[in-house]
CSV table of C-alpha atoms in Angstrom, one decimal:
chain,number,residue,atom,x,y,z
A,232,MET,CA,-7.2,13.5,25.0
A,233,LYS,CA,-9.0,10.7,26.7
A,234,VAL,CA,-9.5,7.7,24.4
A,235,LEU,CA,-11.5,4.5,24.9
A,236,LEU,CA,-10.0,1.6,22.9
A,237,VAL,CA,-12.3,-1.3,22.1
A,238,GLY,CA,-10.6,-4.6,21.5
A,239,ASN,CA,-7.6,-6.3,23.1
A,240,GLY,CA,-5.7,-8.2,20.4
A,241,GLY,CA,-2.3,-7.5,18.8
A,242,ARG,CA,-3.8,-4.8,16.6
A,243,GLU,CA,-5.2,-3.0,19.6
A,244,HIS,CA,-1.9,-3.2,21.5
A,245,ALA,CA,-0.1,-1.6,18.5
A,246,LEU,CA,-2.8,1.1,18.4
A,247,ALA,CA,-2.5,1.7,22.1
A,248,ARG,CA,1.3,2.0,21.9
A,249,ALA,CA,1.1,4.4,18.9
A,250,LEU,CA,-1.6,6.5,20.5
A,251,ILE,CA,0.7,7.1,23.5
A,252,ARG,CA,4.0,7.2,21.7
A,253,THR,CA,3.0,9.8,19.1
A,254,ALA,CA,1.0,12.1,21.3
A,255,ASP,CA,2.0,15.7,21.6
A,256,PRO,CA,3.6,16.3,25.0
A,257,ALA,CA,1.3,19.3,25.4
A,258,ASP,CA,-1.8,17.0,24.8
A,259,PRO,CA,-1.0,13.5,26.2
A,260,VAL,CA,-3.3,10.6,25.6
A,261,GLU,CA,-5.0,8.9,28.5
A,262,LEU,CA,-6.2,5.4,27.6
A,263,ILE,CA,-9.1,3.4,28.8
A,264,VAL,CA,-8.6,-0.1,27.6
A,265,GLN,CA,-10.3,-3.5,27.5
A,266,ALA,CA,-8.9,-6.0,30.0
A,267,GLY,CA,-7.5,-9.3,29.0
A,268,ASN,CA,-4.2,-8.4,27.2
A,269,PRO,CA,-1.2,-7.9,29.6
A,270,GLY,CA,0.6,-5.7,27.1
A,271,ILE,CA,-2.4,-3.3,26.7
A,272,GLU,CA,-3.2,-3.3,30.4
A,273,ASP,CA,0.3,-1.7,31.1
A,274,LEU,CA,-0.6,1.2,28.9
A,275,GLY,CA,-3.9,2.4,30.4
A,276,ASP,CA,-6.7,1.9,32.9
A,277,SER,CA,-8.2,-1.5,32.1
A,278,TYR,CA,-11.7,-2.7,32.6
A,279,VAL,CA,-13.7,-5.8,31.7
A,280,THR,CA,-16.1,-4.8,28.9
A,281,ASP,CA,-18.0,-6.8,26.4
A,282,PRO,CA,-16.9,-5.4,23.1
A,283,LEU,CA,-19.9,-6.8,21.3
A,284,ASP,CA,-22.4,-5.1,23.5
A,285,PRO,CA,-23.0,-1.5,22.1
A,286,ALA,CA,-24.7,-0.4,25.3
A,287,ALA,CA,-21.8,-1.6,27.5
A,288,VAL,CA,-19.3,0.3,25.4
A,289,VAL,CA,-21.4,3.5,25.5
A,290,THR,CA,-21.7,3.1,29.3
A,291,ARG,CA,-18.0,2.7,29.6
A,292,ALA,CA,-17.3,5.8,27.4
A,293,ARG,CA,-19.8,7.9,29.3
A,294,SER,CA,-18.5,6.9,32.7
A,295,HIS,CA,-15.0,8.0,31.8
A,296,GLU,CA,-16.1,11.0,29.8
A,297,VAL,CA,-13.9,10.1,26.9
A,298,ASP,CA,-13.2,12.4,24.0
A,299,LEU,CA,-12.9,9.6,21.4
A,300,VAL,CA,-13.8,5.9,21.0
A,301,VAL,CA,-11.6,3.9,18.8
A,302,VAL,CA,-13.0,0.5,17.7
A,303,GLY,CA,-10.2,-1.9,16.8
A,304,PRO,CA,-11.7,-5.3,15.7
A,305,GLU,CA,-14.3,-5.9,13.0
A,306,ALA,CA,-16.8,-7.9,15.1
A,307,PRO,CA,-17.9,-4.9,17.3
A,308,LEU,CA,-18.3,-2.8,14.2
A,309,VAL,CA,-20.6,-5.4,12.6
A,310,ALA,CA,-22.4,-5.6,16.0
A,311,GLY,CA,-23.2,-1.8,15.7
A,312,VAL,CA,-20.9,-0.5,18.4
A,313,ALA,CA,-20.1,2.6,16.4
A,314,ASP,CA,-23.8,3.3,15.8
A,315,ALA,CA,-24.5,3.4,19.5
A,316,VAL,CA,-21.4,5.5,20.4
A,317,ILE,CA,-22.3,8.1,17.7
A,318,ALA,CA,-26.0,8.1,18.8
A,319,ALA,CA,-24.7,8.9,22.3
A,320,GLY,CA,-22.9,12.0,20.9
A,321,ILE,CA,-19.4,10.7,21.3
A,322,PRO,CA,-16.9,10.9,18.5
A,323,CYS,CA,-16.1,7.4,17.2
A,324,PHE,CA,-13.4,6.1,14.9
A,325,GLY,CA,-15.0,3.2,13.1
A,326,PRO,CA,-17.8,2.7,10.6
A,327,THR,CA,-21.4,2.1,11.3
A,328,LYS,CA,-22.9,-1.4,11.0
A,329,ALA,CA,-24.2,-0.5,7.5
A,330,ALA,CA,-20.9,0.7,6.3
A,331,ALA,CA,-19.0,-2.2,7.9
A,332,ARG,CA,-20.8,-4.5,5.4
A,333,LEU,CA,-17.8,-3.7,3.2
A,334,GLU,CA,-16.0,-6.3,5.3
A,335,ALA,CA,-18.9,-8.3,6.7
A,336,SER,CA,-20.0,-9.4,3.2
A,337,LYS,CA,-17.6,-9.9,0.4
A,338,SER,CA,-20.5,-10.0,-2.1
A,339,PHE,CA,-21.7,-6.6,-0.9
A,340,ALA,CA,-18.1,-5.2,-1.3
A,341,LYS,CA,-18.1,-6.5,-4.9
A,342,GLU,CA,-21.4,-4.8,-5.6
A,343,VAL,CA,-20.1,-1.5,-4.2
A,344,MET,CA,-16.9,-1.8,-6.3
A,345,GLU,CA,-18.8,-2.4,-9.4
A,346,ALA,CA,-21.0,0.6,-8.8
A,347,ALA,CA,-18.0,2.7,-8.0
A,348,GLY,CA,-16.0,1.6,-11.0
A,349,VAL,CA,-13.2,0.0,-8.9
A,350,ALA,CA,-11.1,-2.7,-10.6
A,351,THR,CA,-11.3,-6.1,-8.9
A,352,ALA,CA,-11.3,-9.8,-9.7
A,353,ARG,CA,-14.3,-11.2,-11.6
A,354,ALA,CA,-16.4,-13.1,-9.1
A,355,PHE,CA,-19.5,-15.2,-8.5
A,356,THR,CA,-21.5,-15.3,-5.3
A,357,CYS,CA,-22.6,-18.9,-4.7
A,358,ARG,CA,-25.2,-20.4,-2.3
A,359,THR,CA,-25.4,-23.9,-3.6
A,360,MET,CA,-22.8,-26.5,-4.6
A,361,ASP,CA,-24.2,-26.5,-8.2
A,362,GLN,CA,-23.3,-22.8,-8.3
A,363,VAL,CA,-19.9,-23.4,-6.9
A,364,ASP,CA,-19.1,-26.1,-9.5
A,365,ALA,CA,-20.3,-23.8,-12.3
A,366,ALA,CA,-18.1,-20.9,-11.0
A,367,LEU,CA,-15.1,-23.2,-10.6
A,368,ASP,CA,-15.6,-24.4,-14.2
A,369,GLU,CA,-15.9,-20.8,-15.5
A,370,LEU,CA,-12.9,-19.3,-13.7
A,371,GLY,CA,-10.5,-22.3,-13.7
A,372,ALA,CA,-7.5,-22.8,-11.5
A,373,PRO,CA,-5.9,-21.5,-9.3
A,374,HIS,CA,-9.2,-21.6,-7.5
A,375,VAL,CA,-10.0,-18.7,-5.1
A,376,VAL,CA,-12.8,-19.5,-2.6
A,377,LYS,CA,-13.7,-16.9,0.0
A,378,ASP,CA,-16.2,-17.2,2.8
A,379,ASP,CA,-18.7,-14.4,2.2
A,380,ALA,CA,-18.9,-13.6,6.0
A,381,LEU,CA,-16.3,-12.6,8.6
A,382,ALA,CA,-13.7,-15.3,9.1
A,383,ALA,CA,-10.9,-13.5,11.1
A,384,GLY,CA,-8.6,-13.4,8.1
A,385,LYS,CA,-8.8,-17.2,7.6
A,386,GLY,CA,-11.8,-17.6,5.3
A,387,VAL,CA,-9.9,-17.8,2.0
A,388,VAL,CA,-8.5,-20.9,0.2
A,389,VAL,CA,-6.3,-20.5,-2.9
A,390,THR,CA,-5.5,-23.8,-4.4
A,391,GLU,CA,-5.0,-25.8,-7.7
A,392,ASP,CA,-6.9,-28.7,-6.1
A,393,ARG,CA,-10.5,-28.5,-7.1
A,394,GLU,CA,-11.6,-30.9,-4.4
A,395,ALA,CA,-9.9,-28.7,-1.7
A,396,ALA,CA,-11.7,-25.7,-3.2
A,397,ARG,CA,-15.1,-27.6,-3.1
A,398,ALA,CA,-14.5,-28.7,0.5
A,399,HIS,CA,-13.9,-25.2,1.7
A,400,ALA,CA,-17.0,-24.0,-0.2
A,401,GLU,CA,-19.1,-26.8,1.2
A,402,ALA,CA,-18.0,-25.9,4.8
A,403,CYS,CA,-18.9,-22.3,4.3
A,404,LEU,CA,-22.3,-23.2,2.8
A,405,ALA,CA,-23.1,-25.5,5.7
A,406,ARG,CA,-23.7,-22.5,8.0
A,407,GLU,CA,-27.1,-20.8,8.2
A,408,ASP,CA,-27.3,-18.3,5.3
A,409,GLY,CA,-23.9,-19.5,4.2
A,410,ALA,CA,-22.4,-18.1,1.0
A,411,VAL,CA,-19.1,-18.1,-0.8
A,412,VAL,CA,-17.5,-15.9,-3.4
A,413,ILE,CA,-15.5,-17.7,-6.1
A,414,GLU,CA,-13.3,-15.3,-8.0
A,415,ASP,CA,-10.4,-15.0,-10.5
A,416,TYR,CA,-6.9,-15.5,-9.3
A,417,LEU,CA,-5.0,-12.3,-9.3
A,418,ASP,CA,-1.3,-12.5,-10.2
A,419,GLY,CA,1.4,-10.2,-8.9
A,420,PRO,CA,2.5,-9.0,-5.4
A,421,GLU,CA,0.0,-8.0,-2.7
A,422,VAL,CA,0.0,-4.7,-1.0
A,423,SER,CA,-1.9,-3.4,2.0
A,424,LEU,CA,-2.8,0.3,2.1
A,425,PHE,CA,-4.7,1.8,5.0
A,426,CYS,CA,-6.9,4.8,4.2
A,427,VAL,CA,-8.4,7.0,6.9
A,428,SER,CA,-11.8,8.5,6.0
A,429,ASP,CA,-14.2,11.0,7.5
A,430,GLY,CA,-16.9,10.1,5.0
A,431,VAL,CA,-15.7,12.6,2.5
A,432,THR,CA,-11.9,13.1,2.7
A,433,VAL,CA,-9.5,10.2,2.4
A,434,ILE,CA,-5.9,10.2,3.7
A,435,PRO,CA,-3.6,7.2,2.9
A,436,LEU,CA,-1.1,5.8,5.4
A,437,VAL,CA,2.1,4.2,4.1
A,438,PRO,CA,1.9,0.9,2.2
A,439,ALA,CA,2.9,-2.4,3.8
A,440,GLN,CA,2.9,-6.1,2.9
A,441,ASP,CA,2.0,-9.1,5.0
A,442,PHE,CA,2.7,-12.8,4.7
A,443,LYS,CA,-0.5,-14.8,4.9
A,444,ARG,CA,0.8,-18.4,4.5
A,445,ALA,CA,1.8,-20.3,7.6
A,446,HIS,CA,5.2,-21.6,6.4
A,447,ASP,CA,8.4,-20.3,4.7
A,448,GLY,CA,8.3,-19.9,1.0
A,449,ASN,CA,4.6,-19.0,1.1
A,450,GLU,CA,3.7,-22.6,1.8
A,451,GLY,CA,0.9,-24.0,4.0
A,452,PRO,CA,-2.6,-22.8,4.8
A,453,ASN,CA,-3.7,-19.1,4.9
A,454,THR,CA,-3.5,-17.5,8.3
A,455,GLY,CA,-4.4,-14.1,9.7
A,456,GLY,CA,-0.8,-13.0,8.9
A,457,MET,CA,2.6,-14.3,9.9
A,458,GLY,CA,4.5,-11.0,9.5
A,459,ALA,CA,4.7,-7.7,7.7
A,460,TYR,CA,7.0,-4.9,6.7
A,461,SER,CA,7.1,-1.3,5.6
A,462,PRO,CA,8.2,0.5,3.4
A,463,LEU,CA,8.1,-1.6,0.2
A,464,PRO,CA,11.3,-0.6,-1.7
A,465,TRP,CA,10.0,-2.4,-4.9
A,466,LEU,CA,6.7,-0.5,-5.0
A,467,PRO,CA,6.7,2.4,-7.6
A,468,ASP,CA,6.2,5.9,-6.2
A,469,GLY,CA,2.7,7.3,-6.5
A,470,VAL,CA,0.9,4.0,-5.8
A,471,ALA,CA,-0.7,5.3,-2.6
A,472,ASP,CA,-2.1,8.4,-4.4
A,473,GLU,CA,-3.3,6.2,-7.3
A,474,VAL,CA,-5.1,3.9,-4.9
A,475,VAL,CA,-6.8,6.8,-3.2
A,476,ALA,CA,-8.0,8.2,-6.6
A,477,THR,CA,-9.1,5.0,-8.2
A,478,VAL,CA,-10.1,2.8,-5.2
A,479,ALA,CA,-10.6,4.4,-1.8
A,480,LYS,CA,-12.2,7.7,-2.8
A,481,PRO,CA,-14.7,6.2,-5.3
A,482,THR,CA,-15.6,3.6,-2.7
A,483,VAL,CA,-16.1,6.2,0.0
A,484,ASP,CA,-18.2,8.4,-2.4
A,485,GLU,CA,-20.4,5.4,-3.3
A,486,MET,CA,-21.0,4.6,0.3
A,487,ALA,CA,-22.0,8.2,0.9
A,488,ARG,CA,-24.3,8.1,-2.1
A,489,ARG,CA,-26.0,5.1,-0.6
A,490,GLY,CA,-26.7,7.0,2.6
A,491,THR,CA,-24.1,5.0,4.6
A,492,PRO,CA,-21.1,7.3,4.9
A,493,PHE,CA,-17.8,5.5,5.7
A,494,VAL,CA,-16.0,6.9,8.7
A,495,GLY,CA,-13.0,5.0,9.9
A,496,LEU,CA,-10.2,2.9,8.4
A,497,LEU,CA,-10.7,1.4,4.9
A,498,TYR,CA,-8.1,-1.3,4.5
A,499,CYS,CA,-7.4,-1.8,0.8
A,500,GLY,CA,-5.9,-5.2,0.1
A,501,LEU,CA,-4.5,-4.9,-3.4
A,502,ALA,CA,-2.8,-7.1,-6.0
A,503,MET,CA,-0.3,-5.4,-8.3
A,504,THR,CA,-1.2,-7.4,-11.4
A,505,SER,CA,0.2,-7.4,-14.9
A,506,LYS,CA,-3.0,-5.5,-15.9
A,507,GLY,CA,-2.8,-2.9,-13.1
A,508,ILE,CA,-4.0,-2.5,-9.5
A,509,ARG,CA,-6.8,-4.8,-8.5
A,510,VAL,CA,-8.7,-4.9,-5.2
A,511,VAL,CA,-8.4,-8.3,-3.4
A,512,GLU,CA,-10.5,-7.3,-0.5
A,513,PHE,CA,-11.7,-4.5,1.8
A,514,ASN,CA,-11.5,-4.5,5.5
A,515,VAL,CA,-13.0,-1.8,7.7
A,516,ARG,CA,-10.3,-1.6,10.4
A,517,PHE,CA,-6.6,-1.6,10.8
A,518,GLY,CA,-5.1,-4.9,9.5
A,519,ASP,CA,-3.1,-7.2,11.6
A,520,PRO,CA,-0.1,-7.6,11.5
A,521,GLU,CA,0.5,-4.7,9.1
A,522,THR,CA,-0.6,-2.2,11.7
A,523,GLN,CA,2.4,-3.1,13.9
A,524,ALA,CA,4.8,-2.2,11.1
A,525,VAL,CA,2.9,0.8,9.7
A,526,LEU,CA,2.3,2.6,13.1
A,527,GLU,CA,5.9,2.1,14.1
A,528,ARG,CA,6.9,4.5,11.3
A,529,LEU,CA,4.3,7.2,12.3
A,530,ASP,CA,5.9,10.3,13.6
A,531,SER,CA,2.8,12.5,14.0
A,532,PRO,CA,0.0,12.2,16.6
A,533,LEU,CA,-2.3,9.3,15.8
A,534,ALA,CA,-5.0,10.5,18.2
A,535,GLU,CA,-5.2,13.8,16.3
A,536,LEU,CA,-5.7,12.0,13.0
A,537,LEU,CA,-8.3,9.5,14.3
A,538,PHE,CA,-10.2,12.3,16.1
A,539,ALA,CA,-10.3,14.4,12.9
A,540,ALA,CA,-11.7,11.5,11.0
A,541,ALA,CA,-14.4,10.9,13.6
A,542,THR,CA,-15.4,14.6,13.6
A,543,GLY,CA,-15.3,15.2,9.8
A,544,ALA,CA,-12.2,17.4,10.0
A,545,LEU,CA,-9.6,15.5,7.9
A,546,ASP,CA,-9.5,18.3,5.3
A,547,ARG,CA,-8.3,20.7,8.0
A,548,THR,CA,-5.8,18.3,9.6
A,549,PRO,CA,-2.1,18.2,8.7
A,550,ALA,CA,-1.1,15.1,6.7
A,551,PRO,CA,0.6,12.3,8.7
A,552,ARG,CA,4.4,12.4,9.0
A,553,TRP,CA,6.4,9.3,8.5
A,554,SER,CA,9.9,8.1,9.5
A,555,LYS,CA,12.2,7.1,6.7
A,556,GLU,CA,13.2,4.1,8.8
A,557,ALA,CA,11.9,0.6,8.1
A,558,ALA,CA,9.8,-1.7,10.4
A,559,VAL,CA,9.5,-5.4,10.3
A,560,THR,CA,7.0,-7.5,12.3
A,561,VAL,CA,7.5,-11.2,12.9
A,562,VAL,CA,4.6,-13.2,14.4
A,563,MET,CA,5.3,-15.9,16.9
A,564,ALA,CA,2.4,-18.4,16.8
A,565,SER,CA,1.2,-21.3,19.0
A,566,GLY,CA,1.7,-24.9,18.0
A,567,GLY,CA,-1.0,-26.0,15.6
A,568,TYR,CA,-1.9,-22.5,14.3
A,569,PRO,CA,-3.9,-21.8,12.1
A,570,GLY,CA,-5.6,-25.0,13.2
A,571,PRO,CA,-6.4,-26.1,16.7
A,572,THR,CA,-3.8,-24.5,18.9
A,573,ASP,CA,-1.6,-25.7,21.8
A,574,THR,CA,-1.9,-23.1,24.5
A,575,GLY,CA,-1.2,-22.5,28.2
A,576,HIS,CA,2.6,-22.6,28.0
A,577,GLU,CA,4.9,-20.2,29.9
A,578,ILE,CA,6.5,-17.5,27.7
A,579,THR,CA,10.0,-16.3,28.5
A,580,GLY,CA,12.5,-13.8,27.1
A,581,ILE,CA,10.3,-10.8,26.3
A,582,GLU,CA,12.2,-8.5,28.6
A,583,GLU,CA,15.5,-9.5,27.1
A,584,ALA,CA,14.1,-9.0,23.6
A,585,GLU,CA,12.8,-5.5,24.4
A,586,ALA,CA,16.1,-4.6,25.9
A,587,LEU,CA,17.5,-4.7,22.3
A,588,ASP,CA,17.9,-1.5,20.4
A,589,GLY,CA,15.0,-0.9,18.0
A,590,VAL,CA,12.9,-3.9,19.2
A,591,HIS,CA,9.5,-4.0,20.9
A,592,VAL,CA,7.0,-6.8,21.5
A,593,ILE,CA,3.3,-6.7,20.9
A,594,HIS,CA,1.0,-9.0,22.8
A,595,ALA,CA,-1.6,-10.7,20.5
A,596,GLY,CA,-2.6,-13.8,22.4
A,597,THR,CA,-1.2,-13.9,25.9
A,598,GLY,CA,-2.6,-14.1,29.4
A,599,MET,CA,-1.6,-14.6,33.0
A,600,ARG,CA,-1.8,-18.0,34.7
A,601,ILE,CA,-1.4,-18.8,38.4
A,602,THR,CA,1.3,-21.4,38.8
A,603,ASP,CA,2.7,-23.3,41.8
A,604,ASP,CA,6.3,-24.2,42.4
A,605,PRO,CA,6.2,-28.0,42.6
A,606,ALA,CA,9.3,-28.1,44.9
A,607,ASP,CA,7.8,-25.7,47.4
A,608,ALA,CA,4.4,-27.3,47.2
A,609,ALA,CA,5.9,-30.8,47.8
A,610,ALA,CA,7.9,-29.5,50.8
A,611,GLY,CA,4.7,-28.0,52.3
A,612,CYS,CA,6.4,-24.6,52.7
A,613,CYS,CA,4.3,-22.5,54.9
A,614,GLY,CA,5.3,-19.2,53.3
A,615,PHE,CA,4.7,-20.5,49.7
A,616,GLU,CA,2.6,-18.2,47.6
A,617,PRO,CA,1.4,-19.0,44.0
A,618,THR,CA,2.9,-16.7,41.3
A,619,GLU,CA,1.6,-15.5,38.0
A,620,VAL,CA,3.3,-16.4,34.7
A,621,LEU,CA,2.7,-15.1,31.2
A,622,VAL,CA,1.3,-17.9,28.9
A,623,ASN,CA,0.1,-18.2,25.3
A,624,THR,CA,-3.7,-18.1,25.0
A,625,GLY,CA,-4.3,-17.8,21.3
A,626,GLY,CA,-3.1,-18.7,17.8
A,627,ARG,CA,-1.0,-15.7,17.1
A,628,VAL,CA,0.8,-15.0,20.4
A,629,LEU,CA,3.4,-12.2,20.0
A,630,ASP,CA,4.5,-9.8,17.3
A,631,VAL,CA,8.1,-8.9,17.5
A,632,VAL,CA,8.8,-5.6,15.8
A,633,GLY,CA,12.2,-4.4,14.7
A,634,ARG,CA,13.0,-0.9,13.5
A,635,GLY,CA,16.1,0.1,11.6
A,636,PRO,CA,17.5,2.4,8.9
A,637,ASP,CA,16.5,-0.1,6.2
A,638,ILE,CA,14.6,-3.3,5.7
A,639,GLU,CA,17.6,-5.5,6.3
A,640,ALA,CA,18.5,-3.9,9.6
A,641,ALA,CA,14.9,-3.9,10.8
A,642,ARG,CA,14.5,-7.5,9.8
A,643,ALA,CA,17.7,-8.5,11.6
A,644,ARG,CA,16.6,-6.8,14.8
A,645,ALA,CA,13.2,-8.4,14.7
A,646,TYR,CA,14.7,-11.9,14.4
A,647,GLU,CA,17.3,-11.1,17.1
A,648,GLY,CA,14.3,-10.5,19.4
A,649,VAL,CA,12.5,-13.6,18.2
A,650,ALA,CA,15.5,-15.7,19.1
A,651,LEU,CA,15.4,-14.6,22.7
A,652,ILE,CA,11.7,-15.5,23.3
A,653,SER,CA,10.4,-19.0,23.7
A,654,PHE,CA,7.4,-21.1,24.6
A,655,ALA,CA,6.5,-24.7,24.0
A,656,GLY,CA,5.2,-25.4,20.5
A,657,GLU,CA,6.1,-21.9,19.1
A,658,HIS,CA,6.6,-21.5,15.4
A,659,HIS,CA,7.3,-18.6,13.1
A,660,ARG,CA,8.3,-17.9,9.5
A,661,SER,CA,12.0,-17.2,9.0
A,662,ASP,CA,11.5,-15.3,5.7
A,663,ILE,CA,9.4,-12.3,6.6
A,664,ALA,CA,10.4,-9.2,4.6
A,665,THR,CA,12.6,-11.1,2.2
A,666,TRP,CA,12.4,-10.6,-1.6
A,667,PRO,CA,10.8,-12.2,-3.6
A,668,ALA,CA,9.3,-14.7,-1.1
A,669,GLY,CA,6.5,-12.3,-0.2
A,670,LEU,CA,5.7,-11.2,-3.7
A,671,ASP,CA,3.0,-13.7,-4.6
A,672,ALA,CA,-0.5,-12.5,-4.3
A,673,LYS,CA,-2.6,-14.9,-2.2
A,674,ASN,CA,-6.0,-13.4,-2.8
């Protein structure tokens, strides 16, 4: 099967790796990938493509006669890439622009959940500071303030400090057509469950949990995620099936009723509260960094599953098979992340880390930089040639994934890999996949 993968972040590197690793030897996957990520470029034929240009993506898909387009990030989906690919008659894994509103607008997602009878936090959509103040008064602390629009996983503030809550709301409202959602705080641990949908049938993957706060002990600002693990030994059996029955399937059915069928990956961010399962948020694509842990445990062909979803055939496709082993992902971030980041520093130790048993490294924010050897340059060496070095280019730089017979073993392997890798300013959490450090819902 020939697959065009749109996007070039850590999630897409994990998808690319899983598409190739899990393929049936009788039906290998040939990847066409977006240039710009050295890890992804090693796994397929890479080309410079604007992922936000639907026509450019269609042209790329047609020129390579691909069997399937997989859209990784949310921004191309909101830009209508899936619409254009589907209109061109090419199977696409990823929702249309109308269906992607489940992530693009938190207020829209709340509206759909209410219509579908899905349990979530009580919330108010605010477009003025007077409305914000009224909502904060009504709901009380801890205050949960969410940017209504896309914010790359960093648009949420959870705080006891009313002024901090107001400041975040004011920043969101300052944008043209800005809006914020103020909602009740949900107690209990958070769980991420990915559900694959063809618009009718919904298939759950295995649950995972990510760590949103920047620092150990769930301290510091929210990030796009500092690590994740799967399985969740503390999670009761049957939760995935319950989420499909009470959250994912009713939502997919409601989207179909509205004339906007949801085809792709419905990410259900859940809080396991004292009053039952509540939805924290929906995303419309694989979550990052949970994808790195979840797909490491997949033992059946990913391409077959995504193609079945894109072609309306999930009800005729075998259920995914999963390893009983555990996977733990630790994010290595640039200095300053999640604020302004310190980038451009050489990264060393990846080869040594990947030489460890049960360890691999996903590239999330890396690039190549031409460097000179100062000694050779000073000497005026005639034969001197500049070389390329790997450097950090983004906030989240690398995802080190460890796999083992249980959480403890997988965690130990991941951190053994982390210890071998270095770049200036790097920071990571040291408590990923520990209990109970990750059991606080952060909305």
